[in-house]
């Protein structure tokens, strides 16, 4: 696929549309439609009855003007684990905005485990990220997202950078969550100066799950962390300056909650160990 003059003006457009459905005793990926540089590997079945799916973005990074659009639908009683081989990298922009839009629809009694590797925003990146999860009755969600603003390991701050993100979780019979984060000019004051943000979400959750997560956080070395339960939505907020530690805590929360929510022990995606 070659870029036209118009493509050069707006950047790449990558679209990926996935549907999962229950087929007998196993969930299958029954639809995989994509355009541009956005696709998936074949589904893996380390747990036999539901797939682990890895999202792929072959260019390896997103520049100003690029757009990535992900649409995922889980039909009734289906179950999928989704992750990716590496972080999504948003590179420096000369002015154009890079956009990532992610929409997930969970039908009755379906399960989604959304376990991405995270988003790295290079200094001077200009990024808008919109993530929406809509749950029907009986659906269950375990997921997280992370933002690394700048490259602290390289001593690079998020100077002149811009990041606008929206996280929306719609739940039956509940207000759910609508959350916005805006970072302008690389100013991290509202994050107490920390360049790393982690958010874990789980629904439907209980007071017991909240208590267990708080115990886990109290034993961690994270400089700033907290957990709340609103209706049946469990939200965990993390700030840090060490990406490896942040990822380990997020994975630990998932491993802690999975048996309580799904009655299954945690089976990490194989790509995490490569």
PDB file of C-alpha atoms in Angstrom:
ATOM      1  CA  UNK A   1       0.000   0.000   0.000  1.00  0.00           C
ATOM      2  CA  UNK A   2       1.510   3.335  -1.117  1.00  0.00           C
ATOM      3  CA  UNK A   3       0.798   6.755   0.354  1.00  0.00           C
ATOM      4  CA  UNK A   4      -0.886   9.355  -1.829  1.00  0.00           C
ATOM      5  CA  UNK A   5      -0.351  13.099  -1.480  1.00  0.00           C
ATOM      6  CA  UNK A   6      -3.448  13.269   0.730  1.00  0.00           C
ATOM      7  CA  UNK A   7      -2.143  10.429   2.873  1.00  0.00           C
ATOM      8  CA  UNK A   8       1.102  12.339   3.435  1.00  0.00           C
ATOM      9  CA  UNK A   9      -0.905  15.311   4.681  1.00  0.00           C
ATOM     10  CA  UNK A  10      -2.908  13.364   7.251  1.00  0.00           C
ATOM     11  CA  UNK A  11      -0.585  10.441   7.995  1.00  0.00           C
ATOM     12  CA  UNK A  12      -1.431   6.750   8.157  1.00  0.00           C
ATOM     13  CA  UNK A  13      -4.938   5.534   8.882  1.00  0.00           C
ATOM     14  CA  UNK A  14      -5.027   2.075  10.442  1.00  0.00           C
ATOM     15  CA  UNK A  15      -8.361   0.407  11.216  1.00  0.00           C
ATOM     16  CA  UNK A  16      -8.958  -2.923  12.919  1.00  0.00           C
ATOM     17  CA  UNK A  17     -12.409  -4.431  13.501  1.00  0.00           C
ATOM     18  CA  UNK A  18     -12.657  -7.641  15.554  1.00  0.00           C
ATOM     19  CA  UNK A  19     -15.609  -9.780  16.653  1.00  0.00           C
ATOM     20  CA  UNK A  20     -15.483 -12.726  19.048  1.00  0.00           C
ATOM     21  CA  UNK A  21     -18.259 -15.310  19.415  1.00  0.00           C
ATOM     22  CA  UNK A  22     -18.861 -18.489  21.338  1.00  0.00           C
ATOM     23  CA  UNK A  23     -18.666 -21.589  19.131  1.00  0.00           C
ATOM     24  CA  UNK A  24     -19.431 -24.696  21.135  1.00  0.00           C
ATOM     25  CA  UNK A  25     -17.072 -24.774  24.104  1.00  0.00           C
ATOM     26  CA  UNK A  26     -14.624 -22.280  22.610  1.00  0.00           C
ATOM     27  CA  UNK A  27     -14.581 -18.585  21.761  1.00  0.00           C
ATOM     28  CA  UNK A  28     -13.513 -17.894  18.182  1.00  0.00           C
ATOM     29  CA  UNK A  29     -12.474 -14.717  16.427  1.00  0.00           C
ATOM     30  CA  UNK A  30     -15.167 -14.692  13.739  1.00  0.00           C
ATOM     31  CA  UNK A  31     -14.331 -11.326  12.199  1.00  0.00           C
ATOM     32  CA  UNK A  32     -10.995  -9.652  11.552  1.00  0.00           C
ATOM     33  CA  UNK A  33     -11.208  -6.755   9.121  1.00  0.00           C
ATOM     34  CA  UNK A  34      -8.318  -4.328   8.830  1.00  0.00           C
ATOM     35  CA  UNK A  35      -6.959  -1.593   6.645  1.00  0.00           C
ATOM     36  CA  UNK A  36      -3.618   0.117   6.780  1.00  0.00           C
ATOM     37  CA  UNK A  37      -0.841  -0.874   9.202  1.00  0.00           C
ATOM     38  CA  UNK A  38      -2.982  -2.389  11.978  1.00  0.00           C
ATOM     39  CA  UNK A  39      -3.715  -6.109  12.326  1.00  0.00           C
ATOM     40  CA  UNK A  40      -3.512  -9.143  14.639  1.00  0.00           C
ATOM     41  CA  UNK A  41      -1.580 -12.368  14.844  1.00  0.00           C
ATOM     42  CA  UNK A  42      -3.529 -15.599  14.782  1.00  0.00           C
ATOM     43  CA  UNK A  43      -5.318 -16.392  18.023  1.00  0.00           C
ATOM     44  CA  UNK A  44      -3.494 -18.535  20.592  1.00  0.00           C
ATOM     45  CA  UNK A  45      -5.294 -20.892  23.001  1.00  0.00           C
ATOM     46  CA  UNK A  46      -3.107 -21.471  26.078  1.00  0.00           C
ATOM     47  CA  UNK A  47      -6.325 -21.927  28.098  1.00  0.00           C
ATOM     48  CA  UNK A  48      -8.137 -23.930  25.385  1.00  0.00           C
ATOM     49  CA  UNK A  49     -11.578 -22.316  25.611  1.00  0.00           C
ATOM     50  CA  UNK A  50     -10.764 -18.679  24.795  1.00  0.00           C
ATOM     51  CA  UNK A  51      -8.138 -16.911  22.679  1.00  0.00           C
ATOM     52  CA  UNK A  52      -5.180 -14.733  23.545  1.00  0.00           C
ATOM     53  CA  UNK A  53      -4.900 -12.170  20.744  1.00  0.00           C
ATOM     54  CA  UNK A  54      -1.913  -9.911  20.006  1.00  0.00           C
ATOM     55  CA  UNK A  55      -2.503  -6.588  18.283  1.00  0.00           C
ATOM     56  CA  UNK A  56       0.180  -5.640  15.761  1.00  0.00           C
ATOM     57  CA  UNK A  57       1.194  -2.255  14.397  1.00  0.00           C
ATOM     58  CA  UNK A  58       4.056  -3.079  11.987  1.00  0.00           C
ATOM     59  CA  UNK A  59       5.403   0.499  11.577  1.00  0.00           C
ATOM     60  CA  UNK A  60       6.333   0.369  15.275  1.00  0.00           C
ATOM     61  CA  UNK A  61       5.331   3.938  16.056  1.00  0.00           C
ATOM     62  CA  UNK A  62       2.766   6.685  15.520  1.00  0.00           C
ATOM     63  CA  UNK A  63       3.648  10.134  14.193  1.00  0.00           C
ATOM     64  CA  UNK A  64       1.688  13.368  13.978  1.00  0.00           C
ATOM     65  CA  UNK A  65      -1.323  12.990  11.690  1.00  0.00           C
ATOM     66  CA  UNK A  66      -1.510   9.188  12.036  1.00  0.00           C
ATOM     67  CA  UNK A  67      -4.764   7.622  13.195  1.00  0.00           C
ATOM     68  CA  UNK A  68      -5.349   4.189  14.679  1.00  0.00           C
ATOM     69  CA  UNK A  69      -8.929   2.976  15.157  1.00  0.00           C
ATOM     70  CA  UNK A  70      -9.750  -0.243  17.014  1.00  0.00           C
ATOM     71  CA  UNK A  71     -13.259  -1.683  17.291  1.00  0.00           C
ATOM     72  CA  UNK A  72     -13.860  -4.871  19.296  1.00  0.00           C
ATOM     73  CA  UNK A  73     -17.160  -6.682  19.872  1.00  0.00           C
ATOM     74  CA  UNK A  74     -17.654  -9.670  22.143  1.00  0.00           C
ATOM     75  CA  UNK A  75     -20.874 -11.570  21.513  1.00  0.00           C
ATOM     76  CA  UNK A  76     -22.826 -13.289  24.297  1.00  0.00           C
ATOM     77  CA  UNK A  77     -20.769 -15.599  26.534  1.00  0.00           C
ATOM     78  CA  UNK A  78     -17.556 -15.048  24.585  1.00  0.00           C
ATOM     79  CA  UNK A  79     -14.215 -14.416  26.293  1.00  0.00           C
ATOM     80  CA  UNK A  80     -10.999 -12.900  24.931  1.00  0.00           C
ATOM     81  CA  UNK A  81      -7.621 -11.805  26.285  1.00  0.00           C
ATOM     82  CA  UNK A  82      -6.005  -9.006  24.284  1.00  0.00           C
ATOM     83  CA  UNK A  83      -2.489  -7.584  24.479  1.00  0.00           C
ATOM     84  CA  UNK A  84       0.330  -6.519  22.167  1.00  0.00           C
ATOM     85  CA  UNK A  85       4.016  -7.397  21.653  1.00  0.00           C
ATOM     86  CA  UNK A  86       5.289  -3.946  22.654  1.00  0.00           C
ATOM     87  CA  UNK A  87       4.346  -0.457  23.699  1.00  0.00           C
ATOM     88  CA  UNK A  88       2.639   1.970  21.349  1.00  0.00           C
ATOM     89  CA  UNK A  89       5.158   4.739  20.670  1.00  0.00           C
ATOM     90  CA  UNK A  90       3.983   8.251  19.809  1.00  0.00           C
ATOM     91  CA  UNK A  91       6.827  10.197  18.255  1.00  0.00           C
ATOM     92  CA  UNK A  92       7.617  13.901  18.152  1.00  0.00           C
ATOM     93  CA  UNK A  93       5.157  15.920  16.063  1.00  0.00           C
ATOM     94  CA  UNK A  94       5.748  19.074  14.044  1.00  0.00           C
ATOM     95  CA  UNK A  95       2.184  20.096  14.943  1.00  0.00           C
ATOM     96  CA  UNK A  96      -0.298  17.519  13.636  1.00  0.00           C
ATOM     97  CA  UNK A  97      -2.203  15.442  16.186  1.00  0.00           C
ATOM     98  CA  UNK A  98      -1.870  11.663  16.359  1.00  0.00           C
ATOM     99  CA  UNK A  99      -5.096   9.886  17.334  1.00  0.00           C
ATOM    100  CA  UNK A 100      -5.813   6.503  18.875  1.00  0.00           C
ATOM    101  CA  UNK A 101      -9.486   5.512  19.172  1.00  0.00           C
ATOM    102  CA  UNK A 102     -10.475   2.254  20.903  1.00  0.00           C
ATOM    103  CA  UNK A 103     -14.059   1.047  21.306  1.00  0.00           C
ATOM    104  CA  UNK A 104     -15.041  -2.193  23.029  1.00  0.00           C
ATOM    105  CA  UNK A 105     -18.571  -3.603  23.153  1.00  0.00           C
ATOM    106  CA  UNK A 106     -19.228  -6.430  25.628  1.00  0.00           C
ATOM    107  CA  UNK A 107     -22.547  -8.206  25.151  1.00  0.00           C
ATOM    108  CA  UNK A 108     -24.357 -10.202  27.849  1.00  0.00           C
ATOM    109  CA  UNK A 109     -22.151 -12.494  29.963  1.00  0.00           C
ATOM    110  CA  UNK A 110     -19.034 -11.866  27.881  1.00  0.00           C
ATOM    111  CA  UNK A 111     -15.538 -11.345  29.316  1.00  0.00           C
ATOM    112  CA  UNK A 112     -12.771  -9.041  28.123  1.00  0.00           C
ATOM    113  CA  UNK A 113      -9.266  -8.916  29.548  1.00  0.00           C
ATOM    114  CA  UNK A 114      -7.594  -5.852  28.047  1.00  0.00           C
ATOM    115  CA  UNK A 115      -3.879  -5.999  28.905  1.00  0.00           C
ATOM    116  CA  UNK A 116      -1.927  -3.667  26.587  1.00  0.00           C
ATOM    117  CA  UNK A 117       1.769  -2.958  26.942  1.00  0.00           C
ATOM    118  CA  UNK A 118       1.227   0.784  27.321  1.00  0.00           C
ATOM    119  CA  UNK A 119       1.706   4.093  25.541  1.00  0.00           C
ATOM    120  CA  UNK A 120       5.035   5.917  25.343  1.00  0.00           C
ATOM    121  CA  UNK A 121       4.772   9.594  24.403  1.00  0.00           C
ATOM    122  CA  UNK A 122       8.082  10.937  23.171  1.00  0.00           C
ATOM    123  CA  UNK A 123       9.041  14.532  23.982  1.00  0.00           C
ATOM    124  CA  UNK A 124       7.034  17.019  21.854  1.00  0.00           C
ATOM    125  CA  UNK A 125       4.425  14.412  20.861  1.00  0.00           C
ATOM    126  CA  UNK A 126       0.877  15.636  20.175  1.00  0.00           C
ATOM    127  CA  UNK A 127      -1.549  12.853  21.060  1.00  0.00           C
ATOM    128  CA  UNK A 128      -5.287  12.265  21.558  1.00  0.00           C
ATOM    129  CA  UNK A 129      -6.421   8.898  22.930  1.00  0.00           C
ATOM    130  CA  UNK A 130     -10.049   7.865  23.369  1.00  0.00           C
ATOM    131  CA  UNK A 131     -10.917   4.504  24.987  1.00  0.00           C
ATOM    132  CA  UNK A 132     -14.532   3.404  25.476  1.00  0.00           C
ATOM    133  CA  UNK A 133     -15.872   0.212  27.065  1.00  0.00           C
ATOM    134  CA  UNK A 134     -19.612  -0.586  26.994  1.00  0.00           C
ATOM    135  CA  UNK A 135     -20.801  -3.511  29.136  1.00  0.00           C
ATOM    136  CA  UNK A 136     -24.183  -5.217  28.920  1.00  0.00           C
ATOM    137  CA  UNK A 137     -25.764  -7.221  31.756  1.00  0.00           C
ATOM    138  CA  UNK A 138     -23.478  -9.925  33.114  1.00  0.00           C
ATOM    139  CA  UNK A 139     -20.412  -8.766  31.176  1.00  0.00           C
ATOM    140  CA  UNK A 140     -17.069  -8.661  32.994  1.00  0.00           C
ATOM    141  CA  UNK A 141     -14.057  -6.466  32.341  1.00  0.00           C
ATOM    142  CA  UNK A 142     -10.490  -6.566  33.598  1.00  0.00           C
ATOM    143  CA  UNK A 143      -8.100  -4.067  32.072  1.00  0.00           C
ATOM    144  CA  UNK A 144      -5.505  -1.377  32.401  1.00  0.00           C
ATOM    145  CA  UNK A 145      -3.777   1.357  30.473  1.00  0.00           C
ATOM    146  CA  UNK A 146      -0.518   3.212  31.049  1.00  0.00           C
ATOM    147  CA  UNK A 147       1.077   6.419  29.833  1.00  0.00           C
ATOM    148  CA  UNK A 148       4.788   7.168  29.891  1.00  0.00           C
ATOM    149  CA  UNK A 149       5.249  10.904  29.295  1.00  0.00           C
ATOM    150  CA  UNK A 150       8.695  11.423  27.845  1.00  0.00           C
ATOM    151  CA  UNK A 151      11.493   8.900  28.189  1.00  0.00           C
ATOM    152  CA  UNK A 152      12.644   9.132  31.811  1.00  0.00           C
ATOM    153  CA  UNK A 153      15.124   6.263  31.377  1.00  0.00           C
ATOM    154  CA  UNK A 154      16.888   8.390  28.739  1.00  0.00           C
ATOM    155  CA  UNK A 155      16.623  11.539  30.831  1.00  0.00           C
ATOM    156  CA  UNK A 156      14.138  13.046  28.342  1.00  0.00           C
ATOM    157  CA  UNK A 157      11.213  14.969  29.811  1.00  0.00           C
ATOM    158  CA  UNK A 158       7.882  15.557  28.079  1.00  0.00           C
ATOM    159  CA  UNK A 159       8.792  19.108  27.148  1.00  0.00           C
ATOM    160  CA  UNK A 160       6.469  20.868  24.690  1.00  0.00           C
ATOM    161  CA  UNK A 161       4.324  17.755  24.620  1.00  0.00           C
ATOM    162  CA  UNK A 162       0.536  17.556  24.511  1.00  0.00           C
ATOM    163  CA  UNK A 163      -1.649  14.632  25.581  1.00  0.00           C
ATOM    164  CA  UNK A 164      -5.447  14.555  25.751  1.00  0.00           C
ATOM    165  CA  UNK A 165      -7.019  11.265  26.789  1.00  0.00           C
ATOM    166  CA  UNK A 166     -10.558  10.102  27.526  1.00  0.00           C
ATOM    167  CA  UNK A 167     -11.493   6.894  29.339  1.00  0.00           C
ATOM    168  CA  UNK A 168     -15.172   5.978  29.362  1.00  0.00           C
ATOM    169  CA  UNK A 169     -16.709   2.865  30.917  1.00  0.00           C
ATOM    170  CA  UNK A 170     -20.453   2.334  30.516  1.00  0.00           C
ATOM    171  CA  UNK A 171     -22.114  -0.095  32.920  1.00  0.00           C
ATOM    172  CA  UNK A 172     -25.724  -1.291  33.155  1.00  0.00           C
ATOM    173  CA  UNK A 173     -27.598   0.493  35.958  1.00  0.00           C
ATOM    174  CA  UNK A 174     -24.636   2.703  36.857  1.00  0.00           C
ATOM    175  CA  UNK A 175     -23.133   6.029  35.913  1.00  0.00           C
ATOM    176  CA  UNK A 176     -19.900   4.216  35.129  1.00  0.00           C
ATOM    177  CA  UNK A 177     -16.896   6.408  34.402  1.00  0.00           C
ATOM    178  CA  UNK A 178     -16.109   9.368  32.184  1.00  0.00           C
ATOM    179  CA  UNK A 179     -12.588  10.618  32.769  1.00  0.00           C
ATOM    180  CA  UNK A 180     -10.485  13.171  30.925  1.00  0.00           C
ATOM    181  CA  UNK A 181      -6.798  13.951  31.237  1.00  0.00           C
ATOM    182  CA  UNK A 182      -5.186  16.943  29.579  1.00  0.00           C
ATOM    183  CA  UNK A 183      -1.454  17.652  29.585  1.00  0.00           C
ATOM    184  CA  UNK A 184      -0.324  20.793  27.782  1.00  0.00           C
ATOM    185  CA  UNK A 185       3.155  22.115  27.210  1.00  0.00           C
ATOM    186  CA  UNK A 186       4.733  19.151  28.946  1.00  0.00           C
ATOM    187  CA  UNK A 187       3.551  20.383  32.350  1.00  0.00           C
ATOM    188  CA  UNK A 188       3.105  17.471  34.745  1.00  0.00           C
ATOM    189  CA  UNK A 189       1.966  19.488  37.773  1.00  0.00           C
ATOM    190  CA  UNK A 190      -1.380  17.682  38.024  1.00  0.00           C
ATOM    191  CA  UNK A 191       0.558  14.394  38.177  1.00  0.00           C
ATOM    192  CA  UNK A 192       2.823  15.688  40.959  1.00  0.00           C
ATOM    193  CA  UNK A 193       5.629  15.647  38.414  1.00  0.00           C
ATOM    194  CA  UNK A 194       5.557  11.878  37.850  1.00  0.00           C
ATOM    195  CA  UNK A 195       5.985  10.867  34.184  1.00  0.00           C
ATOM    196  CA  UNK A 196       4.237   7.483  34.472  1.00  0.00           C
ATOM    197  CA  UNK A 197       0.501   6.968  34.937  1.00  0.00           C
ATOM    198  CA  UNK A 198      -1.221   3.626  35.397  1.00  0.00           C
ATOM    199  CA  UNK A 199      -4.966   2.993  35.577  1.00  0.00           C
ATOM    200  CA  UNK A 200      -6.496  -0.396  36.341  1.00  0.00           C
ATOM    201  CA  UNK A 201     -10.246  -1.007  36.027  1.00  0.00           C
ATOM    202  CA  UNK A 202     -12.430  -3.986  36.839  1.00  0.00           C
ATOM    203  CA  UNK A 203     -16.186  -4.550  36.736  1.00  0.00           C
ATOM    204  CA  UNK A 204     -18.252  -5.848  38.347  1.00  0.00           C
ATOM    205  CA  UNK A 205     -16.130  -5.741  41.483  1.00  0.00           C
ATOM    206  CA  UNK A 206     -16.791  -6.129  45.213  1.00  0.00           C
ATOM    207  CA  UNK A 207     -15.633  -4.651  48.492  1.00  0.00           C
ATOM    208  CA  UNK A 208     -13.507  -7.752  49.083  1.00  0.00           C
ATOM    209  CA  UNK A 209     -11.651  -7.117  45.824  1.00  0.00           C
ATOM    210  CA  UNK A 210     -11.087  -3.503  46.798  1.00  0.00           C
ATOM    211  CA  UNK A 211      -9.641  -4.558  50.169  1.00  0.00           C
ATOM    212  CA  UNK A 212      -7.311  -7.092  48.556  1.00  0.00           C
ATOM    213  CA  UNK A 213      -6.023  -4.544  46.042  1.00  0.00           C
ATOM    214  CA  UNK A 214      -5.393  -2.007  48.799  1.00  0.00           C
ATOM    215  CA  UNK A 215      -3.334  -4.579  50.703  1.00  0.00           C
ATOM    216  CA  UNK A 216      -1.284  -5.271  47.578  1.00  0.00           C
ATOM    217  CA  UNK A 217      -0.688  -1.538  47.045  1.00  0.00           C
ATOM    218  CA  UNK A 218       0.327  -1.032  50.662  1.00  0.00           C
ATOM    219  CA  UNK A 219       3.078  -3.610  50.212  1.00  0.00           C
ATOM    220  CA  UNK A 220       4.392  -2.082  46.995  1.00  0.00           C
ATOM    221  CA  UNK A 221       7.111   0.532  46.638  1.00  0.00           C
ATOM    222  CA  UNK A 222       4.990   2.798  44.447  1.00  0.00           C
ATOM    223  CA  UNK A 223       5.316   6.466  45.434  1.00  0.00           C
ATOM    224  CA  UNK A 224       1.616   7.205  44.795  1.00  0.00           C
ATOM    225  CA  UNK A 225      -1.262   4.725  44.508  1.00  0.00           C
ATOM    226  CA  UNK A 226      -4.911   4.416  45.460  1.00  0.00           C
ATOM    227  CA  UNK A 227      -7.992   2.307  44.798  1.00  0.00           C
ATOM    228  CA  UNK A 228     -11.710   3.161  44.886  1.00  0.00           C
ATOM    229  CA  UNK A 229     -14.984   1.343  44.275  1.00  0.00           C
ATOM    230  CA  UNK A 230     -17.875   3.246  42.700  1.00  0.00           C
ATOM    231  CA  UNK A 231     -20.990   1.097  42.431  1.00  0.00           C
ATOM    232  CA  UNK A 232     -19.383  -2.057  40.994  1.00  0.00           C
ATOM    233  CA  UNK A 233     -16.502  -0.364  39.173  1.00  0.00           C
ATOM    234  CA  UNK A 234     -13.076  -0.796  40.784  1.00  0.00           C
ATOM    235  CA  UNK A 235     -10.565   1.882  39.793  1.00  0.00           C
ATOM    236  CA  UNK A 236      -6.873   1.799  40.711  1.00  0.00           C
ATOM    237  CA  UNK A 237      -4.650   4.850  40.101  1.00  0.00           C
ATOM    238  CA  UNK A 238      -0.875   4.668  40.048  1.00  0.00           C
ATOM    239  CA  UNK A 239       1.911   7.230  39.605  1.00  0.00           C
ATOM    240  CA  UNK A 240       5.554   6.293  39.269  1.00  0.00           C
ATOM    241  CA  UNK A 241       8.913   7.067  37.705  1.00  0.00           C
ATOM    242  CA  UNK A 242       9.884   3.419  37.097  1.00  0.00           C
ATOM    243  CA  UNK A 243       8.083   1.735  34.196  1.00  0.00           C
ATOM    244  CA  UNK A 244       9.140  -1.812  35.039  1.00  0.00           C
ATOM    245  CA  UNK A 245       7.833  -1.476  38.592  1.00  0.00           C
ATOM    246  CA  UNK A 246       4.565   0.033  37.336  1.00  0.00           C
ATOM    247  CA  UNK A 247       3.994  -2.814  34.885  1.00  0.00           C
ATOM    248  CA  UNK A 248       4.754  -5.415  37.554  1.00  0.00           C
ATOM    249  CA  UNK A 249       2.133  -3.894  39.877  1.00  0.00           C
ATOM    250  CA  UNK A 250      -0.502  -3.798  37.115  1.00  0.00           C
ATOM    251  CA  UNK A 251       0.203  -7.425  36.249  1.00  0.00           C
ATOM    252  CA  UNK A 252       0.044  -8.272  39.950  1.00  0.00           C
ATOM    253  CA  UNK A 253      -3.378  -6.643  40.330  1.00  0.00           C
ATOM    254  CA  UNK A 254      -4.647  -8.602  37.337  1.00  0.00           C
ATOM    255  CA  UNK A 255      -3.256 -11.866  38.756  1.00  0.00           C
ATOM    256  CA  UNK A 256      -4.903 -11.065  42.100  1.00  0.00           C
ATOM    257  CA  UNK A 257      -8.343 -10.206  40.711  1.00  0.00           C
ATOM    258  CA  UNK A 258      -8.675 -12.788  37.956  1.00  0.00           C
ATOM    259  CA  UNK A 259      -9.433 -15.742  40.261  1.00  0.00           C
ATOM    260  CA  UNK A 260     -11.925 -13.623  42.226  1.00  0.00           C
ATOM    261  CA  UNK A 261     -13.779 -12.328  39.157  1.00  0.00           C
ATOM    262  CA  UNK A 262     -13.452 -15.225  36.724  1.00  0.00           C
ATOM    263  CA  UNK A 263     -12.637 -18.204  38.961  1.00  0.00           C
ATOM    264  CA  UNK A 264      -9.476 -18.719  36.890  1.00  0.00           C
ATOM    265  CA  UNK A 265      -5.817 -18.515  37.816  1.00  0.00           C
ATOM    266  CA  UNK A 266      -3.780 -15.952  35.909  1.00  0.00           C
ATOM    267  CA  UNK A 267      -2.220 -17.269  32.708  1.00  0.00           C
ATOM    268  CA  UNK A 268       0.041 -14.449  31.454  1.00  0.00           C
ATOM    269  CA  UNK A 269       0.229 -13.941  27.687  1.00  0.00           C
ATOM    270  CA  UNK A 270       3.360 -15.673  26.410  1.00  0.00           C
ATOM    271  CA  UNK A 271       4.544 -12.503  24.716  1.00  0.00           C
ATOM    272  CA  UNK A 272       5.154 -10.941  28.157  1.00  0.00           C
ATOM    273  CA  UNK A 273       8.056 -13.321  28.767  1.00  0.00           C
ATOM    274  CA  UNK A 274       9.843 -12.769  25.452  1.00  0.00           C
TER     275      UNK A 274
END
